[in-house]
CSV table of C-alpha atoms in Angstrom, one decimal:
chain,number,residue,atom,x,y,z
A,109,MET,CA,3.7,9.2,-16.9
A,110,LYS,CA,3.4,10.0,-13.2
A,111,VAL,CA,1.4,7.6,-11.1
A,112,GLU,CA,0.8,8.2,-7.5
A,113,ILE,CA,-0.2,5.1,-5.4
A,114,PHE,CA,-2.1,5.9,-2.3
A,115,SER,CA,-1.9,2.9,0.1
A,116,ASP,CA,-1.4,1.6,3.6
A,117,VAL,CA,1.1,-1.1,4.5
A,118,VAL,CA,-1.4,-2.7,6.8
A,119,CYS,CA,-3.9,-3.2,3.9
A,120,PRO,CA,-3.7,-6.6,2.2
A,121,TRP,CA,-5.4,-5.3,-0.9
A,122,CYS,CA,-2.7,-2.6,-1.2
A,123,TYR,CA,0.0,-5.4,-1.1
A,124,ILE,CA,-1.8,-7.2,-3.9
A,125,GLY,CA,-2.4,-3.9,-5.8
A,126,HIS,CA,1.2,-2.8,-5.5
A,127,THR,CA,2.3,-6.1,-6.9
A,128,ARG,CA,0.0,-6.1,-9.8
A,129,PHE,CA,0.7,-2.6,-10.7
A,130,ALA,CA,4.5,-3.1,-10.6
A,131,ARG,CA,4.1,-6.0,-13.0
A,132,ALA,CA,1.8,-3.9,-15.3
A,133,ALA,CA,4.3,-1.0,-15.2
A,134,GLU,CA,7.1,-3.3,-16.2
A,135,ARG,CA,5.1,-4.6,-19.1
A,136,TYR,CA,4.3,-1.0,-20.1
A,137,ARG,CA,8.0,0.0,-19.9
A,138,GLU,CA,8.9,-3.1,-22.1
A,139,GLN,CA,6.5,-1.6,-24.7
A,140,GLY,CA,8.4,1.7,-24.7
A,141,GLY,CA,6.3,3.6,-22.1
A,142,GLU,CA,7.7,5.6,-19.2
A,143,VAL,CA,6.2,5.4,-15.7
A,144,GLU,CA,7.3,7.4,-12.6
A,145,VAL,CA,5.8,6.0,-9.5
A,146,GLU,CA,5.3,8.1,-6.3
A,147,LEU,CA,4.1,6.4,-3.2
A,148,ARG,CA,1.7,8.3,-1.0
A,149,PRO,CA,0.7,7.4,2.6
A,150,PHE,CA,-2.8,6.6,3.8
A,151,GLN,CA,-3.8,5.4,7.3
A,152,LEU,CA,-6.8,3.1,7.6
A,153,ALA,CA,-6.4,3.1,11.4
A,154,PRO,CA,-4.6,6.2,12.5
A,155,ASP,CA,-5.4,5.6,16.2
A,156,ALA,CA,-4.2,2.0,16.2
A,157,GLU,CA,-1.7,0.9,18.8
A,158,SER,CA,1.4,-1.2,18.2
A,159,LEU,CA,1.1,-3.6,21.1
A,160,GLY,CA,1.4,-6.8,19.3
A,161,GLU,CA,-2.4,-7.7,19.3
A,162,PRO,CA,-3.2,-10.4,16.8
A,163,LEU,CA,-4.7,-8.7,13.7
A,164,THR,CA,-7.5,-11.3,13.5
A,165,ALA,CA,-8.7,-10.3,17.1
A,166,TRP,CA,-8.9,-6.7,16.1
A,167,MET,CA,-10.7,-7.6,12.8
A,168,GLU,CA,-13.3,-9.6,14.8
A,169,ARG,CA,-14.1,-6.6,16.9
A,170,LYS,CA,-14.2,-4.3,13.8
A,171,PHE,CA,-16.1,-6.5,11.3
A,172,GLY,CA,-18.6,-8.4,13.5
A,173,GLY,CA,-17.0,-11.6,14.7
A,174,PRO,CA,-14.8,-14.6,13.8
A,175,GLU,CA,-17.0,-15.9,10.9
A,176,GLN,CA,-16.9,-12.6,9.0
A,177,THR,CA,-13.1,-12.3,9.7
A,178,ARG,CA,-12.6,-15.9,8.4
A,179,GLN,CA,-14.4,-15.0,5.2
A,180,MET,CA,-12.5,-11.8,4.7
A,181,THR,CA,-9.1,-13.3,5.3
A,182,GLY,CA,-9.8,-16.3,3.2
A,183,ARG,CA,-10.8,-14.1,0.2
A,184,VAL,CA,-7.8,-11.9,0.4
A,185,THR,CA,-5.4,-14.8,1.0
A,186,GLY,CA,-6.7,-16.5,-2.1
A,187,ALA,CA,-6.4,-13.4,-4.2
A,188,ALA,CA,-2.9,-12.9,-3.0
A,189,ALA,CA,-2.0,-16.5,-3.8
A,190,GLU,CA,-3.2,-15.9,-7.4
A,191,SER,CA,-0.7,-13.1,-7.6
A,192,GLY,CA,2.1,-15.2,-6.2
A,193,LEU,CA,2.0,-13.7,-2.7
A,194,GLU,CA,2.0,-15.7,0.5
A,195,LEU,CA,-0.1,-14.1,3.2
A,196,HIS,CA,-0.3,-15.4,6.8
A,197,MET,CA,-3.0,-13.3,8.3
A,198,ASP,CA,-2.9,-15.5,11.5
A,199,ARG,CA,0.6,-14.2,12.1
A,200,ALA,CA,-0.1,-10.5,11.5
A,201,VAL,CA,-0.3,-8.2,14.5
A,202,GLN,CA,-2.2,-4.9,14.7
A,203,ALA,CA,0.2,-1.9,14.3
A,204,ASN,CA,0.1,1.9,13.7
A,205,SER,CA,1.6,2.4,10.2
A,206,PHE,CA,2.7,6.0,10.6
A,207,ASP,CA,6.4,5.4,11.2
A,208,ALA,CA,6.4,2.8,8.4
A,209,HIS,CA,5.2,5.6,6.1
A,210,ARG,CA,7.9,7.8,7.4
A,211,LEU,CA,10.4,5.1,6.5
A,212,ILE,CA,9.0,4.7,3.0
A,213,LEU,CA,9.4,8.5,2.6
A,214,ALA,CA,13.1,8.3,3.7
A,215,ALA,CA,13.6,5.3,1.3
A,216,THR,CA,12.1,7.2,-1.5
A,217,ARG,CA,14.5,10.1,-1.0
A,218,GLN,CA,17.3,7.5,-1.4
A,219,GLY,CA,15.8,5.9,-4.5
A,220,ARG,CA,14.5,2.8,-2.7
A,221,GLY,CA,10.9,3.6,-1.9
A,222,GLU,CA,9.2,0.8,-3.8
A,223,GLU,CA,11.7,-1.7,-2.5
A,224,MET,CA,11.1,-0.6,1.1
A,225,ALA,CA,7.3,-0.7,0.6
A,226,ARG,CA,7.5,-4.3,-0.7
A,227,ARG,CA,9.6,-5.3,2.3
A,228,LEU,CA,7.2,-3.7,4.8
A,229,PHE,CA,4.3,-5.5,3.2
A,230,ARG,CA,6.1,-8.8,3.4
A,231,ALA,CA,7.2,-8.2,6.9
A,232,TYR,CA,3.6,-7.5,8.0
A,233,PHE,CA,1.6,-10.0,6.1
A,234,THR,CA,4.1,-12.9,5.7
A,235,ASP,CA,6.6,-12.6,8.5
A,236,GLY,CA,4.2,-11.5,11.2
A,237,LEU,CA,6.5,-8.6,12.3
A,238,ASN,CA,5.3,-5.5,14.2
A,239,ILE,CA,5.9,-2.8,11.8
A,240,GLY,CA,4.8,-0.2,14.4
A,241,ASP,CA,7.9,-1.0,16.4
A,242,ARG,CA,10.8,1.3,15.6
A,243,GLU,CA,13.5,-1.2,16.3
A,244,THR,CA,11.8,-3.6,13.9
A,245,LEU,CA,11.6,-0.8,11.3
A,246,ALA,CA,15.3,0.0,11.8
A,247,GLY,CA,16.1,-3.7,11.1
A,248,LEU,CA,14.0,-3.7,7.9
A,249,ALA,CA,15.5,-0.5,6.8
A,250,GLY,CA,19.0,-2.0,7.1
A,251,GLU,CA,17.9,-5.0,5.0
A,252,VAL,CA,17.0,-2.7,2.2
A,253,GLY,CA,20.0,-0.4,2.6
A,254,VAL,CA,18.1,2.6,3.8
A,255,GLN,CA,19.5,5.1,6.2
A,256,ALA,CA,16.7,6.4,8.4
A,257,SER,CA,16.2,7.7,12.0
A,258,LEU,CA,12.7,7.4,13.4
A,259,ASP,CA,13.4,8.4,16.9
A,260,GLY,CA,13.0,12.1,16.1
A,261,GLU,CA,10.5,13.8,13.8
A,262,ASP,CA,12.3,13.3,10.5
A,263,GLY,CA,9.7,13.2,7.8
A,264,ALA,CA,6.8,13.3,10.2
A,265,GLU,CA,5.4,16.7,9.0
A,266,GLU,CA,5.6,15.8,5.3
A,267,THR,CA,4.0,12.4,6.0
A,268,ARG,CA,1.1,14.0,7.9
A,269,ALA,CA,0.7,16.6,5.0
A,270,GLN,CA,0.5,13.8,2.4
A,271,ILE,CA,-2.1,11.9,4.5
A,272,ASP,CA,-4.1,15.1,4.8
A,273,ARG,CA,-3.9,15.6,1.1
A,274,ALA,CA,-5.4,12.1,0.5
A,275,ARG,CA,-8.3,13.0,2.7
A,276,GLU,CA,-8.7,16.3,0.9
A,277,LEU,CA,-8.9,14.4,-2.4
A,278,GLY,CA,-11.8,12.4,-1.0
A,279,ILE,CA,-9.9,9.1,-0.9
A,280,SER,CA,-11.7,6.8,1.5
A,281,GLY,CA,-10.3,3.4,0.4
A,282,VAL,CA,-7.0,2.1,-0.8
A,283,PRO,CA,-5.2,1.2,-2.9
A,284,LEU,CA,-5.9,4.1,-5.3
A,285,PHE,CA,-3.8,4.8,-8.4
A,286,LEU,CA,-3.8,8.5,-9.5
A,287,PHE,CA,-2.6,9.0,-13.1
A,288,GLU,CA,-1.2,12.4,-14.0
A,289,GLY,CA,-2.9,13.9,-11.0
A,290,LYS,CA,-6.5,13.5,-12.4
A,291,TYR,CA,-7.3,10.0,-13.6
A,292,ALA,CA,-8.1,7.6,-10.8
A,293,VAL,CA,-8.3,3.8,-10.7
A,294,SER,CA,-9.3,2.4,-7.3
A,295,GLY,CA,-8.8,-1.0,-5.8
A,296,ALA,CA,-6.5,-4.0,-6.5
A,297,GLN,CA,-7.4,-4.2,-10.2
A,298,PRO,CA,-6.1,-7.1,-12.4
A,299,GLU,CA,-2.7,-6.6,-14.0
A,300,ASP,CA,-4.2,-6.3,-17.5
A,301,THR,CA,-6.6,-3.6,-16.3
A,302,LEU,CA,-3.8,-1.6,-14.9
A,303,LEU,CA,-1.8,-2.1,-18.1
A,304,ALA,CA,-4.7,-0.9,-20.1
A,305,ALA,CA,-5.2,2.2,-17.8
A,306,LEU,CA,-1.5,3.1,-18.4
A,307,ALA,CA,-2.0,2.9,-22.2
A,308,GLU,CA,-5.4,4.8,-22.1
A,309,VAL,CA,-4.1,7.6,-20.0
A,310,ALA,CA,-1.1,8.0,-22.2
A,311,SER,CA,-3.3,8.5,-25.2
A,312,LEU,CA,-6.0,10.7,-23.6
A,313,THR,CA,-6.5,14.2,-25.0
A,314,GLY,CA,-8.6,15.7,-22.2
A,315,GLN,CA,-11.5,13.5,-21.2
A,316,ALA,CA,-11.0,11.1,-18.2
A,317,THR,CA,-12.1,7.5,-18.4
A,318,PRO,CA,-14.5,6.7,-15.5
A,319,PRO,CA,-12.4,5.0,-12.7
A,320,GLY,CA,-12.6,1.3,-12.2
A,321,GLN,CA,-13.7,-0.2,-8.9
A,322,GLY,CA,-11.7,-3.1,-7.5
A,323,ASP,CA,-11.3,-4.6,-4.1
A,324,ALA,CA,-10.1,-2.1,-1.5
A,325,CYS,CA,-9.6,-1.7,2.2
A,326,PRO,CA,-12.3,0.6,3.5
A,327,VAL,CA,-11.8,3.0,6.4
């Protein structure tokens, strides 16, 4: 079964959703199922600069102030902890994720796309690294064993085309899981829900199940 995961590495719900889906997919495989994951880029803030500004400062401007930001970060940090993830939103810095998506594309071609995505999520939300900085990205690529050059335009055209496709599909929030090109589940759904979706899609004969709605990062 082919599952496309549309996500942005600067979206905390995507980090949670990736983690939950990976566990659900592993359980599905243990039951004899087959899952082919394809990572698709999405940019929540395509005009963002990578100047090292604290993410919380940017969120305060976007979402209406420090109290709203505290509520949002507290909620997502708690949800992440329930999935065994450690988020330090106070360390995260605002970054443009385009080059990070190019790096995931390069890693995918080398069979390490999911591993690269996990490292980028952790770098951003746990380590407080600027994943819009190409030198930082080169170091992370080396950790994962990925060969990539970001100084030129390698992978840029394909990354832009994939981002455009997400918009054409009407995707406005991530994560979104697209099963077999037509059955969608949106948001960081619970692991059991994602496992059930895998099983249901596998048994469908032509009628899609209405997509679930979980927590997502809006544009």
